[in-house]
Amino acid sequence: MTALSIGKGIQLNSAEDLEATLRQIGATRYHSLHPFHRLLHGGKLTKGQVQAWALNRYYYQSTIPIKDAVVISRFRDRAIRLEWRHRIEDHDGAVDSEGGIERWLKLTEGLGLDTAYVESTEGILPATRFAVEAYVHFCRERTPLEAIASSLTELFAPSIHEERIAGMLQHYDFVNPDTMSYFKRRLTQAPRDANFALDYVRKNAKSPAEREAVCNALIFKTNVLWVQLDALYHAYVDGHVPPGAFVPKG
């Protein structure tokens, strides 16, 4: 595999080959392996560095329902639109229920960040913005099959959420179960979403070329997640904060 694609020589002659390759991509490329996450979950970051992570990640979280609305717009099939629609409600919430974005704001508020500042996204890293917007663009411009395939990082999300909940509650006295509620909820939401997307690509990627496109879509999405952590590490661990971006106090 390369940084862009599965490369040559990988056999994708069946749905079983496809799933095995997707799981291999997750095992080697999911952002749980990034050094920044190792620092975050191991209690090695300062409060300011955790604030920077939560602030930047808010832009990704708050854009997910926009991305999902784009995915819905790609399908004439009502059943698929109905299935995908709950993802928007999971993040945006409903009139009488809290969504993931509100739960993420509990985290940023608990970390001492001003909510208006977080929601403005004025302090996020340029690389965060570019990566997230590239994800929306991908879902708009590539095939509907690839748009759904790009969500398959959710196959690997529960393990990182479990690690994050345990690690951050153990190591940081400035977080508590309430501020970590976003991740607890995703322990049940992510597997449901991932199972639908995996079943969809297994059934609808019918040729080796289509299966390759599915795998490359997942590689693209792992790159979207990985590069955000590269930027955080460069700015807040190595100390190269770009002009105008959030600067932790103390």
PDB file of C-alpha atoms in Angstrom:
ATOM      1  CA  MET A   1       0.000   0.000   0.000  1.00  0.00           C
ATOM      2  CA  THR A   2       1.021   3.590  -0.559  1.00  0.00           C
ATOM      3  CA  ALA A   3      -0.047   6.784   1.197  1.00  0.00           C
ATOM      4  CA  LEU A   4      -2.741   7.147  -1.464  1.00  0.00           C
ATOM      5  CA  SER A   5      -3.928   3.679  -2.428  1.00  0.00           C
ATOM      6  CA  ILE A   6      -3.722  -0.045  -1.862  1.00  0.00           C
ATOM      7  CA  GLY A   7      -1.195  -0.241  -4.692  1.00  0.00           C
ATOM      8  CA  LYS A   8      -0.787  -3.369  -6.779  1.00  0.00           C
ATOM      9  CA  GLY A   9      -0.903  -7.046  -6.003  1.00  0.00           C
ATOM     10  CA  ILE A  10      -3.797  -7.143  -3.528  1.00  0.00           C
ATOM     11  CA  GLN A  11      -6.501  -9.570  -4.574  1.00  0.00           C
ATOM     12  CA  LEU A  12     -10.039  -8.192  -4.385  1.00  0.00           C
ATOM     13  CA  ASN A  13     -12.037 -10.937  -6.037  1.00  0.00           C
ATOM     14  CA  SER A  14     -14.793 -11.228  -3.444  1.00  0.00           C
ATOM     15  CA  ALA A  15     -16.603  -9.417  -0.659  1.00  0.00           C
ATOM     16  CA  GLU A  16     -14.481 -11.414   1.788  1.00  0.00           C
ATOM     17  CA  ASP A  17     -11.277 -10.121   0.172  1.00  0.00           C
ATOM     18  CA  LEU A  18     -12.679  -6.611   0.377  1.00  0.00           C
ATOM     19  CA  GLU A  19     -13.518  -6.814   4.068  1.00  0.00           C
ATOM     20  CA  ALA A  20     -10.161  -8.347   4.933  1.00  0.00           C
ATOM     21  CA  THR A  21      -8.362  -5.504   3.150  1.00  0.00           C
ATOM     22  CA  LEU A  22     -10.517  -2.864   4.819  1.00  0.00           C
ATOM     23  CA  ARG A  23      -9.712  -4.299   8.231  1.00  0.00           C
ATOM     24  CA  GLN A  24      -6.010  -4.386   7.370  1.00  0.00           C
ATOM     25  CA  ILE A  25      -6.183  -0.705   6.426  1.00  0.00           C
ATOM     26  CA  GLY A  26      -7.731   0.068   9.806  1.00  0.00           C
ATOM     27  CA  ALA A  27      -5.176  -2.022  11.670  1.00  0.00           C
ATOM     28  CA  THR A  28      -2.266  -0.150  10.089  1.00  0.00           C
ATOM     29  CA  ARG A  29      -3.604   3.342   9.398  1.00  0.00           C
ATOM     30  CA  TYR A  30      -6.274   4.264  11.947  1.00  0.00           C
ATOM     31  CA  HIS A  31      -5.369   7.370  13.910  1.00  0.00           C
ATOM     32  CA  SER A  32      -5.347   5.504  17.221  1.00  0.00           C
ATOM     33  CA  LEU A  33      -1.746   4.722  16.224  1.00  0.00           C
ATOM     34  CA  HIS A  34      -0.717   8.377  15.992  1.00  0.00           C
ATOM     35  CA  PRO A  35       1.822   9.608  18.582  1.00  0.00           C
ATOM     36  CA  PHE A  36      -0.468  12.485  19.576  1.00  0.00           C
ATOM     37  CA  HIS A  37      -3.178  10.062  20.668  1.00  0.00           C
ATOM     38  CA  ARG A  38      -0.642   8.059  22.640  1.00  0.00           C
ATOM     39  CA  LEU A  39       0.241  11.246  24.517  1.00  0.00           C
ATOM     40  CA  LEU A  40      -3.425  12.216  24.973  1.00  0.00           C
ATOM     41  CA  HIS A  41      -4.585   8.869  26.295  1.00  0.00           C
ATOM     42  CA  GLY A  42      -1.490   8.360  28.419  1.00  0.00           C
ATOM     43  CA  GLY A  43      -1.895  11.584  30.369  1.00  0.00           C
ATOM     44  CA  LYS A  44       1.213  13.168  28.857  1.00  0.00           C
ATOM     45  CA  LEU A  45      -0.385  16.402  27.620  1.00  0.00           C
ATOM     46  CA  THR A  46      -0.951  19.650  29.457  1.00  0.00           C
ATOM     47  CA  LYS A  47      -4.428  21.039  29.867  1.00  0.00           C
ATOM     48  CA  GLY A  48      -3.668  23.595  27.160  1.00  0.00           C
ATOM     49  CA  GLN A  49      -2.684  20.872  24.725  1.00  0.00           C
ATOM     50  CA  VAL A  50      -5.883  18.955  25.478  1.00  0.00           C
ATOM     51  CA  GLN A  51      -7.817  22.190  24.924  1.00  0.00           C
ATOM     52  CA  ALA A  52      -6.150  22.579  21.517  1.00  0.00           C
ATOM     53  CA  TRP A  53      -7.131  19.032  20.563  1.00  0.00           C
ATOM     54  CA  ALA A  54     -10.769  19.487  21.642  1.00  0.00           C
ATOM     55  CA  LEU A  55     -11.022  22.873  19.933  1.00  0.00           C
ATOM     56  CA  ASN A  56      -9.727  21.576  16.604  1.00  0.00           C
ATOM     57  CA  ARG A  57     -11.673  18.348  16.759  1.00  0.00           C
ATOM     58  CA  TYR A  58     -14.866  20.382  17.228  1.00  0.00           C
ATOM     59  CA  TYR A  59     -14.576  21.523  13.619  1.00  0.00           C
ATOM     60  CA  TYR A  60     -14.538  17.929  12.447  1.00  0.00           C
ATOM     61  CA  GLN A  61     -17.437  16.905  14.714  1.00  0.00           C
ATOM     62  CA  SER A  62     -19.578  19.874  13.733  1.00  0.00           C
ATOM     63  CA  THR A  63     -18.998  19.204  10.028  1.00  0.00           C
ATOM     64  CA  ILE A  64     -20.024  15.539  10.136  1.00  0.00           C
ATOM     65  CA  PRO A  65     -23.779  16.272   9.733  1.00  0.00           C
ATOM     66  CA  ILE A  66     -22.962  18.532   6.778  1.00  0.00           C
ATOM     67  CA  LYS A  67     -20.982  15.676   5.235  1.00  0.00           C
ATOM     68  CA  ASP A  68     -23.827  13.275   5.914  1.00  0.00           C
ATOM     69  CA  ALA A  69     -26.329  15.616   4.286  1.00  0.00           C
ATOM     70  CA  VAL A  70     -24.086  15.590   1.219  1.00  0.00           C
ATOM     71  CA  VAL A  71     -24.070  11.773   1.239  1.00  0.00           C
ATOM     72  CA  ILE A  72     -27.875  11.691   1.456  1.00  0.00           C
ATOM     73  CA  SER A  73     -28.095  14.046  -1.513  1.00  0.00           C
ATOM     74  CA  ARG A  74     -26.231  11.502  -3.645  1.00  0.00           C
ATOM     75  CA  PHE A  75     -28.960   8.838  -3.416  1.00  0.00           C
ATOM     76  CA  ARG A  76     -32.308   8.463  -5.154  1.00  0.00           C
ATOM     77  CA  ASP A  77     -32.958   5.382  -3.008  1.00  0.00           C
ATOM     78  CA  ARG A  78     -35.318   6.486  -0.224  1.00  0.00           C
ATOM     79  CA  ALA A  79     -34.393   3.544   2.011  1.00  0.00           C
ATOM     80  CA  ILE A  80     -30.739   4.559   2.025  1.00  0.00           C
ATOM     81  CA  ARG A  81     -31.642   8.170   2.754  1.00  0.00           C
ATOM     82  CA  LEU A  82     -33.803   7.078   5.679  1.00  0.00           C
ATOM     83  CA  GLU A  83     -31.027   4.870   7.046  1.00  0.00           C
ATOM     84  CA  TRP A  84     -28.395   7.582   6.722  1.00  0.00           C
ATOM     85  CA  ARG A  85     -30.575  10.354   8.152  1.00  0.00           C
ATOM     86  CA  HIS A  86     -30.201   9.230  11.752  1.00  0.00           C
ATOM     87  CA  ARG A  87     -26.494  10.080  11.518  1.00  0.00           C
ATOM     88  CA  ILE A  88     -27.400  13.733  11.184  1.00  0.00           C
ATOM     89  CA  GLU A  89     -29.675  13.524  14.209  1.00  0.00           C
ATOM     90  CA  ASP A  90     -26.954  11.705  16.148  1.00  0.00           C
ATOM     91  CA  HIS A  91     -24.741  14.779  15.805  1.00  0.00           C
ATOM     92  CA  ASP A  92     -27.218  17.651  15.498  1.00  0.00           C
ATOM     93  CA  GLY A  93     -29.725  16.240  17.986  1.00  0.00           C
ATOM     94  CA  ALA A  94     -33.430  16.916  17.728  1.00  0.00           C
ATOM     95  CA  VAL A  95     -35.882  19.370  19.282  1.00  0.00           C
ATOM     96  CA  ASP A  96     -36.116  17.334  22.474  1.00  0.00           C
ATOM     97  CA  SER A  97     -32.799  15.483  22.481  1.00  0.00           C
ATOM     98  CA  GLU A  98     -29.123  16.271  22.820  1.00  0.00           C
ATOM     99  CA  GLY A  99     -26.781  15.473  19.938  1.00  0.00           C
ATOM    100  CA  GLY A 100     -23.100  14.794  19.595  1.00  0.00           C
ATOM    101  CA  ILE A 101     -22.190  18.405  18.896  1.00  0.00           C
ATOM    102  CA  GLU A 102     -23.774  19.496  22.172  1.00  0.00           C
ATOM    103  CA  ARG A 103     -21.948  16.713  23.978  1.00  0.00           C
ATOM    104  CA  TRP A 104     -18.673  17.833  22.400  1.00  0.00           C
ATOM    105  CA  LEU A 105     -19.321  21.372  23.628  1.00  0.00           C
ATOM    106  CA  LYS A 106     -19.693  19.925  27.136  1.00  0.00           C
ATOM    107  CA  LEU A 107     -16.132  18.710  26.739  1.00  0.00           C
ATOM    108  CA  THR A 108     -14.781  22.046  25.540  1.00  0.00           C
ATOM    109  CA  GLU A 109     -16.703  23.914  28.244  1.00  0.00           C
ATOM    110  CA  GLY A 110     -15.385  21.507  30.864  1.00  0.00           C
ATOM    111  CA  LEU A 111     -11.877  22.203  29.626  1.00  0.00           C
ATOM    112  CA  GLY A 112     -12.422  25.919  30.177  1.00  0.00           C
ATOM    113  CA  LEU A 113     -12.874  27.052  26.582  1.00  0.00           C
ATOM    114  CA  ASP A 114     -15.368  29.768  25.712  1.00  0.00           C
ATOM    115  CA  THR A 115     -18.219  28.215  23.729  1.00  0.00           C
ATOM    116  CA  ALA A 116     -18.631  31.172  21.390  1.00  0.00           C
ATOM    117  CA  TYR A 117     -14.935  30.979  20.553  1.00  0.00           C
ATOM    118  CA  VAL A 118     -15.144  27.233  19.917  1.00  0.00           C
ATOM    119  CA  GLU A 119     -18.200  27.578  17.688  1.00  0.00           C
ATOM    120  CA  SER A 120     -16.611  30.415  15.714  1.00  0.00           C
ATOM    121  CA  THR A 121     -13.757  28.055  14.675  1.00  0.00           C
ATOM    122  CA  GLU A 122     -11.558  31.147  14.471  1.00  0.00           C
ATOM    123  CA  GLY A 123      -8.740  29.519  16.422  1.00  0.00           C
ATOM    124  CA  ILE A 124      -8.433  26.168  14.664  1.00  0.00           C
ATOM    125  CA  LEU A 125      -5.341  25.168  12.721  1.00  0.00           C
ATOM    126  CA  PRO A 126      -5.400  25.770   8.953  1.00  0.00           C
ATOM    127  CA  ALA A 127      -4.630  22.076   8.366  1.00  0.00           C
ATOM    128  CA  THR A 128      -7.701  21.113  10.400  1.00  0.00           C
ATOM    129  CA  ARG A 129      -9.924  23.235   8.193  1.00  0.00           C
ATOM    130  CA  PHE A 130      -8.339  22.013   4.972  1.00  0.00           C
ATOM    131  CA  ALA A 131      -8.593  18.335   5.956  1.00  0.00           C
ATOM    132  CA  VAL A 132     -12.217  18.527   7.060  1.00  0.00           C
ATOM    133  CA  GLU A 133     -13.304  20.461   4.010  1.00  0.00           C
ATOM    134  CA  ALA A 134     -11.478  17.942   1.807  1.00  0.00           C
ATOM    135  CA  TYR A 135     -13.616  15.219   3.382  1.00  0.00           C
ATOM    136  CA  VAL A 136     -16.843  17.031   2.494  1.00  0.00           C
ATOM    137  CA  HIS A 137     -15.535  17.652  -1.025  1.00  0.00           C
ATOM    138  CA  PHE A 138     -14.675  13.951  -1.396  1.00  0.00           C
ATOM    139  CA  CYS A 139     -18.205  12.892  -0.454  1.00  0.00           C
ATOM    140  CA  ARG A 140     -19.667  15.407  -2.892  1.00  0.00           C
ATOM    141  CA  GLU A 141     -17.459  14.672  -5.893  1.00  0.00           C
ATOM    142  CA  ARG A 142     -16.642  10.951  -5.748  1.00  0.00           C
ATOM    143  CA  THR A 143     -19.105   8.124  -6.378  1.00  0.00           C
ATOM    144  CA  PRO A 144     -21.868   7.425  -3.841  1.00  0.00           C
ATOM    145  CA  LEU A 145     -20.175   4.080  -3.170  1.00  0.00           C
ATOM    146  CA  GLU A 146     -16.926   5.850  -2.256  1.00  0.00           C
ATOM    147  CA  ALA A 147     -18.818   8.397  -0.155  1.00  0.00           C
ATOM    148  CA  ILE A 148     -20.265   5.618   1.991  1.00  0.00           C
ATOM    149  CA  ALA A 149     -16.950   3.741   2.071  1.00  0.00           C
ATOM    150  CA  SER A 150     -15.155   6.776   3.485  1.00  0.00           C
ATOM    151  CA  SER A 151     -17.225   6.440   6.669  1.00  0.00           C
ATOM    152  CA  LEU A 152     -15.800   2.992   7.411  1.00  0.00           C
ATOM    153  CA  THR A 153     -13.290   4.336   9.918  1.00  0.00           C
ATOM    154  CA  GLU A 154     -16.224   3.819  12.292  1.00  0.00           C
ATOM    155  CA  LEU A 155     -15.383   0.127  12.192  1.00  0.00           C
ATOM    156  CA  PHE A 156     -12.399   0.928  14.369  1.00  0.00           C
ATOM    157  CA  ALA A 157     -13.827   3.757  16.475  1.00  0.00           C
ATOM    158  CA  PRO A 158     -15.158   1.874  19.533  1.00  0.00           C
ATOM    159  CA  SER A 159     -11.687   0.722  20.587  1.00  0.00           C
ATOM    160  CA  ILE A 160     -10.276   4.238  20.513  1.00  0.00           C
ATOM    161  CA  HIS A 161     -13.297   5.592  22.404  1.00  0.00           C
ATOM    162  CA  GLU A 162     -12.859   2.978  25.125  1.00  0.00           C
ATOM    163  CA  GLU A 163      -9.155   3.774  25.390  1.00  0.00           C
ATOM    164  CA  ARG A 164      -9.848   7.505  25.467  1.00  0.00           C
ATOM    165  CA  ILE A 165     -12.530   7.322  28.154  1.00  0.00           C
ATOM    166  CA  ALA A 166     -10.399   5.171  30.432  1.00  0.00           C
ATOM    167  CA  GLY A 167      -7.130   7.007  29.815  1.00  0.00           C
ATOM    168  CA  MET A 168      -8.388  10.554  30.128  1.00  0.00           C
ATOM    169  CA  LEU A 169     -10.484   9.866  33.230  1.00  0.00           C
ATOM    170  CA  GLN A 170      -7.506   8.183  34.844  1.00  0.00           C
ATOM    171  CA  HIS A 171      -4.874  10.760  34.017  1.00  0.00           C
ATOM    172  CA  TYR A 172      -6.551  14.179  33.909  1.00  0.00           C
ATOM    173  CA  ASP A 173      -8.259  15.763  36.905  1.00  0.00           C
ATOM    174  CA  PHE A 174      -9.893  18.351  34.619  1.00  0.00           C
ATOM    175  CA  VAL A 175     -12.171  15.808  32.888  1.00  0.00           C
ATOM    176  CA  ASN A 176     -15.080  13.834  34.339  1.00  0.00           C
ATOM    177  CA  PRO A 177     -17.668  11.319  33.073  1.00  0.00           C
ATOM    178  CA  ASP A 178     -20.082  14.090  32.070  1.00  0.00           C
ATOM    179  CA  THR A 179     -17.551  15.893  29.891  1.00  0.00           C
ATOM    180  CA  MET A 180     -16.630  12.567  28.273  1.00  0.00           C
ATOM    181  CA  SER A 181     -20.246  11.714  27.420  1.00  0.00           C
ATOM    182  CA  TYR A 182     -19.694  12.126  23.670  1.00  0.00           C
ATOM    183  CA  PHE A 183     -17.418   9.112  23.543  1.00  0.00           C
ATOM    184  CA  LYS A 184     -19.635   6.933  25.704  1.00  0.00           C
ATOM    185  CA  ARG A 185     -22.571   7.493  23.365  1.00  0.00           C
ATOM    186  CA  ARG A 186     -20.478   6.670  20.303  1.00  0.00           C
ATOM    187  CA  LEU A 187     -19.727   3.221  21.722  1.00  0.00           C
ATOM    188  CA  THR A 188     -23.192   2.166  20.544  1.00  0.00           C
ATOM    189  CA  GLN A 189     -23.724   4.551  17.632  1.00  0.00           C
ATOM    190  CA  ALA A 190     -20.495   3.829  15.727  1.00  0.00           C
ATOM    191  CA  PRO A 191     -20.932   0.028  15.447  1.00  0.00           C
ATOM    192  CA  ARG A 192     -24.481   0.451  14.133  1.00  0.00           C
ATOM    193  CA  ASP A 193     -23.320   2.914  11.485  1.00  0.00           C
ATOM    194  CA  ALA A 194     -20.253   0.882  10.566  1.00  0.00           C
ATOM    195  CA  ASN A 195     -22.220  -2.329  10.141  1.00  0.00           C
ATOM    196  CA  PHE A 196     -24.600  -0.685   7.687  1.00  0.00           C
ATOM    197  CA  ALA A 197     -21.765   0.851   5.661  1.00  0.00           C
ATOM    198  CA  LEU A 198     -19.781  -2.394   5.611  1.00  0.00           C
ATOM    199  CA  ASP A 199     -22.806  -4.372   4.468  1.00  0.00           C
ATOM    200  CA  TYR A 200     -23.496  -1.768   1.785  1.00  0.00           C
ATOM    201  CA  VAL A 201     -19.999  -1.847   0.278  1.00  0.00           C
ATOM    202  CA  ARG A 202     -19.834  -5.649   0.437  1.00  0.00           C
ATOM    203  CA  LYS A 203     -23.063  -5.878  -1.578  1.00  0.00           C
ATOM    204  CA  ASN A 204     -22.529  -2.983  -3.979  1.00  0.00           C
ATOM    205  CA  ALA A 205     -18.816  -3.116  -4.795  1.00  0.00           C
ATOM    206  CA  LYS A 206     -19.226  -5.879  -7.360  1.00  0.00           C
ATOM    207  CA  SER A 207     -16.021  -5.680  -9.360  1.00  0.00           C
ATOM    208  CA  PRO A 208     -12.342  -5.648  -8.348  1.00  0.00           C
ATOM    209  CA  ALA A 209     -12.140  -2.030  -9.546  1.00  0.00           C
ATOM    210  CA  GLU A 210     -15.075  -0.999  -7.366  1.00  0.00           C
ATOM    211  CA  ARG A 211     -13.601  -2.848  -4.378  1.00  0.00           C
ATOM    212  CA  GLU A 212     -10.309  -1.069  -4.948  1.00  0.00           C
ATOM    213  CA  ALA A 213     -12.136   2.274  -4.988  1.00  0.00           C
ATOM    214  CA  VAL A 214     -13.774   1.367  -1.662  1.00  0.00           C
ATOM    215  CA  CYS A 215     -10.398   0.556  -0.106  1.00  0.00           C
ATOM    216  CA  ASN A 216      -8.853   3.746  -1.420  1.00  0.00           C
ATOM    217  CA  ALA A 217     -11.764   5.763  -0.014  1.00  0.00           C
ATOM    218  CA  LEU A 218     -11.024   4.346   3.418  1.00  0.00           C
ATOM    219  CA  ILE A 219      -7.335   5.175   3.001  1.00  0.00           C
ATOM    220  CA  PHE A 220      -8.337   8.732   2.111  1.00  0.00           C
ATOM    221  CA  LYS A 221     -10.427   8.989   5.274  1.00  0.00           C
ATOM    222  CA  THR A 222      -7.633   7.647   7.478  1.00  0.00           C
ATOM    223  CA  ASN A 223      -5.429  10.343   5.960  1.00  0.00           C
ATOM    224  CA  VAL A 224      -8.027  12.999   6.834  1.00  0.00           C
ATOM    225  CA  LEU A 225      -7.909  11.896  10.467  1.00  0.00           C
ATOM    226  CA  TRP A 226      -4.144  11.377  10.602  1.00  0.00           C
ATOM    227  CA  VAL A 227      -3.172  14.742   9.136  1.00  0.00           C
ATOM    228  CA  GLN A 228      -5.248  16.580  11.748  1.00  0.00           C
ATOM    229  CA  LEU A 229      -3.126  14.952  14.447  1.00  0.00           C
ATOM    230  CA  ASP A 230       0.065  15.722  12.527  1.00  0.00           C
ATOM    231  CA  ALA A 231      -0.930  19.385  12.642  1.00  0.00           C
ATOM    232  CA  LEU A 232      -1.750  19.256  16.348  1.00  0.00           C
ATOM    233  CA  TYR A 233       1.568  17.600  17.133  1.00  0.00           C
ATOM    234  CA  HIS A 234       3.530  20.108  15.064  1.00  0.00           C
ATOM    235  CA  ALA A 235       1.741  23.086  16.620  1.00  0.00           C
ATOM    236  CA  TYR A 236       1.244  22.091  20.247  1.00  0.00           C
ATOM    237  CA  VAL A 237       3.899  19.468  20.990  1.00  0.00           C
ATOM    238  CA  ASP A 238       6.735  20.733  18.805  1.00  0.00           C
ATOM    239  CA  GLY A 239       5.634  24.310  19.478  1.00  0.00           C
ATOM    240  CA  HIS A 240       5.032  25.716  15.996  1.00  0.00           C
ATOM    241  CA  VAL A 241       1.639  27.373  16.384  1.00  0.00           C
ATOM    242  CA  PRO A 242       0.669  29.176  13.159  1.00  0.00           C
ATOM    243  CA  PRO A 243      -0.298  32.856  13.294  1.00  0.00           C
ATOM    244  CA  GLY A 244      -3.787  33.477  14.622  1.00  0.00           C
ATOM    245  CA  ALA A 245      -4.373  29.958  15.899  1.00  0.00           C
ATOM    246  CA  PHE A 246      -5.307  29.142  19.495  1.00  0.00           C
ATOM    247  CA  VAL A 247      -2.483  29.621  21.972  1.00  0.00           C
ATOM    248  CA  PRO A 248      -2.884  27.841  25.327  1.00  0.00           C
ATOM    249  CA  LYS A 249      -2.483  29.961  28.441  1.00  0.00           C
ATOM    250  CA  GLY A 250       0.168  28.986  30.936  1.00  0.00           C
TER     251      GLY A 250
END
